[in-house]
Amino acid sequence: MNVRLVGIVAGCAAIVGLGSPSGASPAAPVPGAAGLLSRPGAQAGFAGFEGAGAVATMLRRQPAPVSPRTTPLLRRLRKGTISLGAQISYGFVRGSSELNDHFDTGLGYAFRFRYMLSSRAALGFSFENQRYNRRDGLPVSPTPFATDSQLVVTTVASEAVVFFHREREWTPYLLGGIGFASPNVRYDRKESRRVNEGPFLVAGAGVEKFVRPRFSLDFSLRGYGEVGNSELSMFSQISAGIHLYPGD
């Protein structure tokens, strides 16, 4: 208690001394102040005031806080990002059309482009060239298709793509869209014939595995339903490839 009282008296004395105008006579000593200052603990009170002043000086000398720099979003999460990819596919012919009666499976390739509408949705465009080989064991017949023929289906499609957990390395997605297919039967003697041309619907699912922030492995499974020449042709396709996200 005595130490606190001594500190208060010393502070008041300092304020009075600083506030006195120049040339003014020194203030009269406070009665009993000398005795208080001579008591044990007075030196500790003055040391406490000096320590507080040093702390205040250090606080005034510290630089102003700098707000942390905002981390930019990953390129694949930004609206307006344009990405491009390529895939190799293995397809199957199904359905009730005449194409299913003569052709079975085959390899193909596709180019895919996406425009990010938001961090989770994109508008996609696909250009595909899928080949199907003739079925084994077909009887030799010149009509309607020769046994040495091959079916080549060229498609163009617009797709809506919805992503899940886009910020993670493994990004699953669903897709659906509409397009136009041009099946073309090619013969060994370099002749061809276009059959069952018409619109189709596509639906599927896939997953991207990002090995770099702007480079991913892209795997997908798609199913197609095409109506042409009053016949329903169905195709399924397993694809694997890469996808790139160029930018700044």
Coordinates of N, CA and C in Angstrom, one line a residue, residues 15-201:
I15 N 4.0 15.7 -12.8 CA 3.1 16.4 -13.6 C 3.1 17.9 -13.2
V16 N 3.2 18.2 -12.0 CA 3.3 19.6 -11.5 C 4.5 20.3 -12.0
G17 N 5.6 19.5 -12.0 CA 6.9 20.1 -12.4 C 6.9 20.4 -13.9
L18 N 6.3 19.5 -14.7 CA 6.3 19.7 -16.2 C 5.3 20.8 -16.5
G19 N 4.3 20.9 -15.8 CA 3.3 22.0 -16.2 C 3.6 23.3 -15.7
S20 N 4.6 23.6 -14.9 CA 5.0 24.9 -14.4 C 5.6 25.7 -15.5
P21 N 5.1 27.0 -15.7 CA 5.7 27.8 -16.8 C 7.1 28.2 -16.5
S22 N 7.8 28.5 -17.5 CA 9.3 28.9 -17.4 C 9.4 30.2 -16.5
G23 N 10.3 30.2 -15.7 CA 10.5 31.4 -14.8 C 9.7 31.3 -13.6
A24 N 8.7 30.5 -13.5 CA 7.9 30.5 -12.3 C 8.7 29.9 -11.1
S25 N 8.3 30.3 -10.0 CA 9.0 29.8 -8.8 C 8.6 28.3 -8.6
P26 N 9.5 27.5 -8.1 CA 9.2 26.1 -7.9 C 8.1 25.9 -7.0
A27 N 7.3 24.9 -7.2 CA 6.1 24.7 -6.3 C 6.6 24.3 -4.9
A28 N 5.7 24.7 -4.0 CA 6.0 24.4 -2.6 C 6.0 22.9 -2.4
P29 N 6.9 22.4 -1.6 CA 6.9 21.0 -1.4 C 5.7 20.5 -0.7
V30 N 5.2 19.4 -1.1 CA 4.0 18.8 -0.5 C 4.4 18.3 0.9
P31 N 3.6 18.7 1.8 CA 3.8 18.3 3.2 C 3.9 16.7 3.3
G32 N 4.9 16.3 3.9 CA 5.0 14.8 4.1 C 5.5 14.1 2.9
A33 N 5.8 14.8 1.8 CA 6.3 14.0 0.6 C 7.7 13.5 0.8
A34 N 8.5 14.4 1.5 CA 9.9 14.0 1.7 C 9.9 12.7 2.5
G35 N 9.0 12.7 3.5 CA 9.0 11.5 4.3 C 8.6 10.3 3.6
L36 N 7.6 10.5 2.7 CA 7.1 9.3 2.0 C 8.2 8.8 1.0
L37 N 8.9 9.7 0.4 CA 9.9 9.3 -0.6 C 11.1 8.6 0.1
S38 N 11.3 9.0 1.3 CA 12.4 8.3 2.0 C 12.1 7.0 2.6
R39 N 10.8 6.6 2.5 CA 10.4 5.3 3.1 C 10.9 4.2 2.2
P40 N 11.0 3.0 2.8 CA 11.4 1.8 2.0 C 10.4 1.5 0.9
G41 N 10.8 1.2 -0.3 CA 9.9 0.9 -1.4 C 9.7 2.0 -2.3
A42 N 10.2 3.3 -1.9 CA 10.0 4.4 -2.8 C 10.7 4.2 -4.1
Q43 N 11.9 3.6 -4.0 CA 12.7 3.4 -5.2 C 12.0 2.5 -6.2
A44 N 11.3 1.5 -5.6 CA 10.6 0.5 -6.5 C 9.5 1.2 -7.2
G45 N 8.8 2.2 -6.6 CA 7.7 2.9 -7.2 C 8.3 3.7 -8.4
F46 N 9.4 4.4 -8.2 CA 10.0 5.1 -9.4 C 10.4 4.2 -10.5
A47 N 11.0 3.1 -10.1 CA 11.4 2.1 -11.2 C 10.2 1.6 -11.9
G48 N 9.0 1.4 -11.3 CA 7.8 1.0 -12.0 C 7.4 2.0 -13.0
F49 N 7.4 3.3 -12.6 CA 7.1 4.3 -13.6 C 8.0 4.4 -14.8
E50 N 9.3 4.2 -14.5 CA 10.3 4.2 -15.6 C 10.1 3.0 -16.6
G51 N 9.7 1.8 -16.0 CA 9.5 0.6 -16.8 C 8.2 0.8 -17.7
A52 N 7.2 1.4 -17.2 CA 6.0 1.7 -17.9 C 6.3 2.6 -19.1
G53 N 7.1 3.6 -18.8 CA 7.4 4.5 -19.9 C 8.2 3.9 -21.0
A54 N 9.1 3.0 -20.6 CA 9.9 2.2 -21.7 C 9.0 1.4 -22.5
V55 N 8.0 0.7 -21.9 CA 7.1 -0.1 -22.7 C 6.3 0.7 -23.6
A56 N 5.8 1.9 -23.2 CA 5.0 2.8 -24.1 C 5.9 3.2 -25.3
T57 N 7.2 3.5 -25.0 CA 8.0 3.9 -26.1 C 8.2 2.8 -27.1
M58 N 8.4 1.6 -26.7 CA 8.5 0.5 -27.6 C 7.3 0.2 -28.4
L59 N 6.1 0.4 -27.8 CA 4.9 0.3 -28.5 C 4.7 1.3 -29.6
R60 N 5.2 2.5 -29.3 CA 5.1 3.6 -30.3 C 6.0 3.4 -31.5
R61 N 7.1 2.7 -31.2 CA 8.1 2.5 -32.3 C 7.8 1.3 -33.2
Q62 N 6.9 0.4 -32.8 CA 6.6 -0.8 -33.6 C 5.9 -0.3 -34.9
P63 N 6.2 -1.0 -36.1 CA 5.6 -0.7 -37.3 C 4.1 -1.0 -37.3
A64 N 3.3 -0.4 -38.2 CA 1.9 -0.7 -38.3 C 1.7 -2.1 -38.8
P65 N 0.7 -2.8 -38.3 CA 0.5 -4.2 -38.8 C 0.1 -4.2 -40.3
V66 N 0.6 -5.2 -41.0 CA 0.4 -5.3 -42.4 C -0.6 -6.5 -42.6
S67 N -1.7 -6.3 -43.4 CA -2.7 -7.3 -43.6 C -2.1 -8.4 -44.5
P68 N -2.3 -9.7 -44.2 CA -1.7 -10.8 -45.0 C -2.3 -10.7 -46.4
R69 N -1.4 -11.1 -47.4 CA -1.8 -11.2 -48.8 C -2.8 -12.3 -49.0
T70 N -3.8 -12.0 -49.7 CA -4.9 -13.0 -50.0 C -4.3 -14.1 -51.0
T71 N -4.5 -15.4 -50.7 CA -4.0 -16.4 -51.6 C -5.0 -16.6 -52.7
P72 N -4.5 -16.5 -54.0 CA -5.4 -16.6 -55.1 C -6.0 -17.9 -55.2
L73 N -7.2 -18.0 -55.8 CA -7.9 -19.3 -56.0 C -7.2 -20.1 -57.0
L74 N -7.3 -21.4 -56.9 CA -6.7 -22.3 -57.9 C -7.4 -22.0 -59.3
R75 N -6.6 -22.2 -60.3 CA -7.1 -21.9 -61.7 C -8.4 -22.6 -62.0
R76 N -8.5 -23.9 -61.6 CA -9.7 -24.6 -61.9 C -11.0 -24.2 -61.1
L77 N -10.8 -23.3 -60.1 CA -11.9 -22.8 -59.3 C -12.4 -21.5 -59.8
R78 N -11.7 -20.9 -60.7 CA -12.0 -19.5 -61.1 C -13.1 -19.5 -62.2
K79 N -14.0 -18.6 -62.1 CA -15.1 -18.4 -63.1 C -14.4 -17.9 -64.4
G80 N -14.8 -18.4 -65.5 CA -14.2 -17.9 -66.8 C -13.0 -18.7 -67.3
T81 N -12.5 -19.6 -66.5 CA -11.4 -20.4 -66.9 C -11.7 -21.3 -68.1
I82 N -10.9 -21.3 -69.1 CA -11.1 -22.2 -70.3 C -10.0 -23.3 -70.2
S83 N -10.4 -24.6 -70.2 CA -9.5 -25.7 -70.2 C -9.7 -26.6 -71.4
L84 N -8.7 -27.4 -71.7 CA -8.8 -28.3 -72.8 C -8.2 -29.6 -72.5
G85 N -8.7 -30.7 -73.1 CA -8.2 -32.0 -72.8 C -8.4 -32.9 -74.0
A86 N -7.8 -34.1 -73.9 CA -7.8 -35.1 -74.9 C -7.9 -36.5 -74.2
Q87 N -8.7 -37.4 -74.9 CA -8.9 -38.7 -74.3 C -8.8 -39.8 -75.4
I88 N -8.4 -41.0 -75.0 CA -8.5 -42.2 -75.8 C -9.7 -43.0 -75.2
S89 N -10.5 -43.6 -76.1 CA -11.7 -44.3 -75.6 C -11.8 -45.7 -76.2
Y90 N -12.6 -46.5 -75.5 CA -13.0 -47.8 -76.0 C -14.5 -47.9 -75.9
G91 N -15.2 -48.1 -77.0 CA -16.6 -48.0 -77.1 C -17.3 -49.4 -77.5
F92 N -18.6 -49.4 -77.2 CA -19.5 -50.5 -77.4 C -20.7 -50.1 -78.1
V93 N -21.2 -50.9 -79.1 CA -22.5 -50.6 -79.8 C -23.6 -51.4 -79.1
R94 N -24.7 -50.7 -78.8 CA -25.8 -51.4 -78.3 C -27.1 -50.9 -78.9
G95 N -28.2 -51.4 -78.5 CA -29.5 -50.9 -79.0 C -30.2 -51.8 -80.0
S96 N -31.2 -51.3 -80.6 CA -32.0 -52.1 -81.5 C -31.9 -51.8 -83.0
S97 N -30.9 -50.9 -83.3 CA -30.7 -50.6 -84.7 C -29.9 -51.6 -85.4
E98 N -29.8 -51.4 -86.7 CA -29.1 -52.3 -87.6 C -27.6 -52.2 -87.3
L99 N -27.1 -51.1 -86.8 CA -25.7 -50.9 -86.4 C -25.3 -51.9 -85.4
N100 N -26.2 -52.2 -84.4 CA -25.8 -53.2 -83.4 C -25.8 -54.6 -84.0
D101 N -26.5 -54.8 -85.0 CA -26.4 -56.2 -85.6 C -25.1 -56.5 -86.3
H102 N -24.4 -55.4 -86.7 CA -23.2 -55.7 -87.6 C -21.9 -55.2 -86.9
F103 N -22.0 -54.4 -85.9 CA -20.7 -53.8 -85.3 C -20.7 -54.0 -83.8
D104 N -19.5 -54.1 -83.2 CA -19.4 -54.4 -81.8 C -18.6 -53.4 -81.0
T105 N -17.3 -53.5 -81.0 CA -16.5 -52.6 -80.2 C -15.4 -52.0 -81.0
G106 N -14.7 -51.0 -80.4 CA -13.6 -50.4 -81.1 C -13.0 -49.2 -80.3
L107 N -11.9 -48.7 -80.8 CA -11.1 -47.6 -80.2 C -11.5 -46.3 -80.8
G108 N -11.3 -45.2 -80.1 CA -11.6 -43.9 -80.6 C -10.8 -42.8 -79.8
Y109 N -11.0 -41.6 -80.2 CA -10.3 -40.4 -79.5 C -11.3 -39.3 -79.4
A110 N -11.0 -38.4 -78.5 CA -11.9 -37.2 -78.3 C -11.1 -36.0 -77.8
F111 N -11.6 -34.8 -78.2 CA -11.1 -33.6 -77.7 C -12.2 -32.9 -76.9
R112 N -11.8 -32.4 -75.7 CA -12.8 -31.8 -74.9 C -12.4 -30.4 -74.4
F113 N -13.3 -29.5 -74.4 CA -13.1 -28.1 -73.9 C -14.2 -27.8 -72.9
R114 N -13.7 -27.0 -71.9 CA -14.7 -26.6 -70.8 C -14.5 -25.1 -70.5
Y115 N -15.6 -24.5 -70.2 CA -15.6 -23.1 -69.8 C -16.3 -23.1 -68.4
M116 N -15.5 -22.6 -67.4 CA -16.0 -22.6 -66.0 C -17.1 -21.5 -65.8
L117 N -18.3 -21.9 -65.5 CA -19.4 -21.0 -65.2 C -19.3 -20.6 -63.7
S118 N -18.8 -21.4 -62.9 CA -18.6 -21.1 -61.5 C -17.5 -22.1 -61.0
S119 N -17.3 -22.0 -59.6 CA -16.3 -22.9 -59.1 C -16.7 -24.4 -59.1
R120 N -18.0 -24.7 -59.4 CA -18.5 -26.1 -59.4 C -19.1 -26.5 -60.7
A121 N -19.3 -25.6 -61.6 CA -20.1 -26.0 -62.9 C -19.3 -25.5 -64.1
A122 N -19.4 -26.2 -65.2 CA -18.8 -25.8 -66.4 C -19.7 -26.2 -67.6
L123 N -19.5 -25.5 -68.7 CA -20.1 -25.8 -70.0 C -19.0 -26.5 -70.8
G124 N -19.3 -27.7 -71.3 CA -18.3 -28.4 -72.0 C -18.7 -28.6 -73.5
F125 N -17.7 -28.8 -74.3 CA -17.8 -29.1 -75.7 C -16.9 -30.3 -76.1
S126 N -17.5 -31.3 -76.7 CA -16.8 -32.5 -77.0 C -16.8 -32.8 -78.5
F127 N -15.7 -33.2 -79.1 CA -15.6 -33.6 -80.5 C -14.9 -35.0 -80.5
E128 N -15.7 -36.0 -81.0 CA -15.2 -37.4 -80.9 C -15.2 -38.1 -82.2
N129 N -14.3 -39.0 -82.3 CA -14.2 -39.9 -83.5 C -14.1 -41.3 -82.9
Q130 N -15.1 -42.1 -83.0 CA -15.1 -43.5 -82.4 C -15.3 -44.5 -83.5
R131 N -14.5 -45.5 -83.5 CA -14.6 -46.6 -84.5 C -15.1 -47.9 -83.9
Y132 N -15.9 -48.6 -84.6 CA -16.4 -49.9 -84.2 C -16.1 -51.0 -85.2
N133 N -15.5 -52.1 -84.8 CA -15.2 -53.1 -85.7 C -16.5 -54.0 -85.9
R134 N -16.5 -54.8 -87.0 CA -17.6 -55.6 -87.3 C -17.6 -56.8 -86.3
R135 N -18.8 -57.3 -86.2 CA -19.0 -58.5 -85.3 C -18.3 -59.7 -85.9
D136 N -17.8 -60.5 -85.1 CA -17.2 -61.8 -85.6 C -18.3 -62.8 -85.9
G137 N -18.1 -63.6 -86.9 CA -19.0 -64.7 -87.2 C -20.2 -64.3 -88.0
L138 N -20.2 -63.1 -88.6 CA -21.3 -62.7 -89.5 C -21.2 -63.4 -90.8
P139 N -22.3 -63.8 -91.4 CA -22.3 -64.5 -92.7 C -21.9 -63.5 -93.8
V140 N -21.2 -64.0 -94.8 CA -20.8 -63.2 -95.9 C -22.0 -62.7 -96.7
S141 N -22.2 -61.4 -96.8 CA -23.4 -60.8 -97.5 C -23.0 -59.4 -97.9
P142 N -23.3 -59.1 -99.2 CA -22.9 -57.8 -99.7 C -23.9 -56.7 -99.2
T143 N -25.0 -57.1 -98.7 CA -26.0 -56.1 -98.2 C -26.5 -56.5 -96.8
P144 N -26.8 -55.5 -95.9 CA -26.6 -54.1 -96.2 C -25.2 -53.6 -96.0
F145 N -24.4 -54.4 -95.2 CA -23.0 -54.0 -95.0 C -22.1 -55.2 -95.3
A146 N -21.0 -54.9 -96.0 CA -20.0 -56.0 -96.2 C -19.3 -56.4 -95.0
T147 N -18.9 -57.6 -94.9 CA -18.3 -58.1 -93.7 C -16.9 -57.5 -93.4
D148 N -16.3 -56.9 -94.4 CA -15.0 -56.2 -94.1 C -15.1 -54.7 -93.8
S149 N -16.3 -54.3 -93.4 CA -16.5 -52.9 -93.2 C -16.2 -52.5 -91.7
Q150 N -16.2 -51.2 -91.5 CA -15.9 -50.6 -90.2 C -16.8 -49.4 -90.0
L151 N -17.4 -49.3 -88.8 CA -18.3 -48.1 -88.5 C -17.5 -47.0 -87.8
V152 N -17.6 -45.8 -88.3 CA -16.9 -44.6 -87.7 C -18.0 -43.6 -87.4
V153 N -18.1 -43.3 -86.1 CA -19.1 -42.4 -85.6 C -18.4 -41.1 -85.2
T154 N -18.7 -40.0 -85.9 CA -18.2 -38.7 -85.5 C -19.3 -37.9 -84.8
T155 N -19.0 -37.4 -83.7 CA -20.0 -36.6 -82.9 C -19.5 -35.3 -82.4
V156 N -20.4 -34.4 -82.3 CA -20.2 -33.1 -81.7 C -21.3 -32.9 -80.6
A157 N -20.9 -32.5 -79.4 CA -21.8 -32.4 -78.3 C -21.5 -31.2 -77.4
S158 N -22.6 -30.7 -76.8 CA -22.5 -29.7 -75.7 C -23.0 -30.3 -74.4
E159 N -22.2 -30.1 -73.4 CA -22.4 -30.8 -72.1 C -22.4 -29.8 -70.9
A160 N -23.2 -30.1 -70.0 CA -23.2 -29.4 -68.7 C -22.5 -30.3 -67.7
V161 N -21.4 -29.8 -67.0 CA -20.6 -30.6 -66.1 C -20.7 -30.0 -64.7
V162 N -21.0 -30.8 -63.7 CA -21.1 -30.4 -62.3 C -20.0 -31.2 -61.6
F163 N -19.1 -30.4 -60.9 CA -18.0 -31.0 -60.1 C -18.3 -31.1 -58.6
F164 N -17.7 -32.0 -57.9 CA -17.8 -32.1 -56.5 C -16.4 -32.1 -55.9
H165 N -16.3 -31.4 -54.7 CA -15.0 -31.2 -54.1 C -13.9 -30.8 -55.0
R166 N -14.2 -29.7 -55.7 CA -13.3 -29.2 -56.7 C -11.9 -28.8 -56.2
E167 N -11.8 -28.4 -54.9 CA -10.5 -28.0 -54.4 C -9.6 -29.2 -54.1
R168 N -10.1 -30.4 -54.2 CA -9.3 -31.6 -53.8 C -8.6 -32.1 -55.0
E169 N -7.6 -33.1 -54.8 CA -6.9 -33.7 -55.9 C -7.8 -34.6 -56.7
W170 N -8.6 -35.3 -56.0 CA -9.6 -36.2 -56.7 C -10.9 -35.5 -56.8
T171 N -11.3 -35.2 -58.0 CA -12.6 -34.4 -58.3 C -13.5 -35.2 -59.1
P172 N -14.6 -35.8 -58.5 CA -15.6 -36.5 -59.3 C -16.5 -35.5 -60.0
Y173 N -17.2 -35.9 -61.0 CA -18.1 -35.0 -61.7 C -19.2 -35.8 -62.4
L174 N -20.3 -35.1 -62.7 CA -21.4 -35.7 -63.5 C -21.6 -34.8 -64.7
L175 N -22.1 -35.4 -65.8 CA -22.3 -34.6 -67.0 C -23.5 -35.1 -67.8
G176 N -24.1 -34.2 -68.5 CA -25.2 -34.5 -69.4 C -25.3 -33.5 -70.5
G177 N -25.8 -33.9 -71.7 CA -25.8 -33.0 -72.8 C -26.5 -33.5 -74.0
I178 N -26.4 -32.8 -75.1 CA -27.0 -33.1 -76.3 C -26.0 -32.9 -77.5
G179 N -26.2 -33.7 -78.5 CA -25.2 -33.5 -79.7 C -25.8 -34.1 -80.9
F180 N -24.9 -34.2 -81.9 CA -25.3 -34.7 -83.2 C -24.3 -35.7 -83.7
A181 N -24.7 -36.9 -84.1 CA -23.9 -38.0 -84.5 C -24.0 -38.2 -86.0
S182 N -22.8 -38.6 -86.6 CA -22.8 -38.9 -88.1 C -22.1 -40.3 -88.2
P183 N -22.9 -41.4 -88.1 CA -22.3 -42.7 -88.3 C -21.9 -42.9 -89.8
N184 N -20.8 -43.4 -90.1 CA -20.3 -43.6 -91.4 C -19.7 -45.0 -91.6
V185 N -20.3 -45.8 -92.5 CA -19.8 -47.2 -92.7 C -18.7 -47.1 -93.8
R186 N -17.5 -47.6 -93.4 CA -16.4 -47.6 -94.4 C -16.1 -49.0 -94.8
Y187 N -15.8 -49.2 -96.1 CA -15.6 -50.5 -96.6 C -14.1 -50.6 -97.0
D188 N -13.6 -51.9 -97.1 CA -12.2 -52.1 -97.4 C -11.8 -51.6 -98.7
R189 N -12.7 -51.5 -99.6 CA -12.4 -51.0 -101.0 C -12.5 -49.4 -101.1
K190 N -12.3 -48.8 -99.9 CA -12.2 -47.3 -99.8 C -13.6 -46.6 -100.1
E191 N -14.7 -47.3 -100.0 CA -16.0 -46.7 -100.2 C -16.6 -46.5 -98.8
S192 N -17.6 -45.6 -98.7 CA -18.2 -45.4 -97.5 C -19.7 -45.0 -97.7
R193 N -20.5 -45.2 -96.6 CA -21.9 -44.9 -96.7 C -22.4 -44.3 -95.3
R194 N -23.0 -43.2 -95.3 CA -23.5 -42.6 -94.1 C -24.9 -43.2 -93.8
V195 N -25.0 -43.6 -92.5 CA -26.3 -44.3 -92.1 C -26.7 -43.7 -90.7
N196 N -28.0 -43.7 -90.5 CA -28.6 -43.4 -89.2 C -28.1 -42.1 -88.5
E197 N -27.9 -41.1 -89.4 CA -27.4 -39.8 -88.9 C -28.6 -39.1 -88.1
G198 N -28.2 -38.5 -86.9 CA -29.2 -37.8 -86.1 C -28.8 -37.3 -84.8
P199 N -29.6 -36.7 -84.0 CA -29.3 -36.1 -82.7 C -29.2 -37.2 -81.7
F200 N -28.5 -36.9 -80.6 CA -28.4 -37.9 -79.5 C -28.3 -37.2 -78.1
L201 N -28.6 -37.9 -77.1 CA -28.4 -37.5 -75.7 C -27.2 -38.2 -75.1

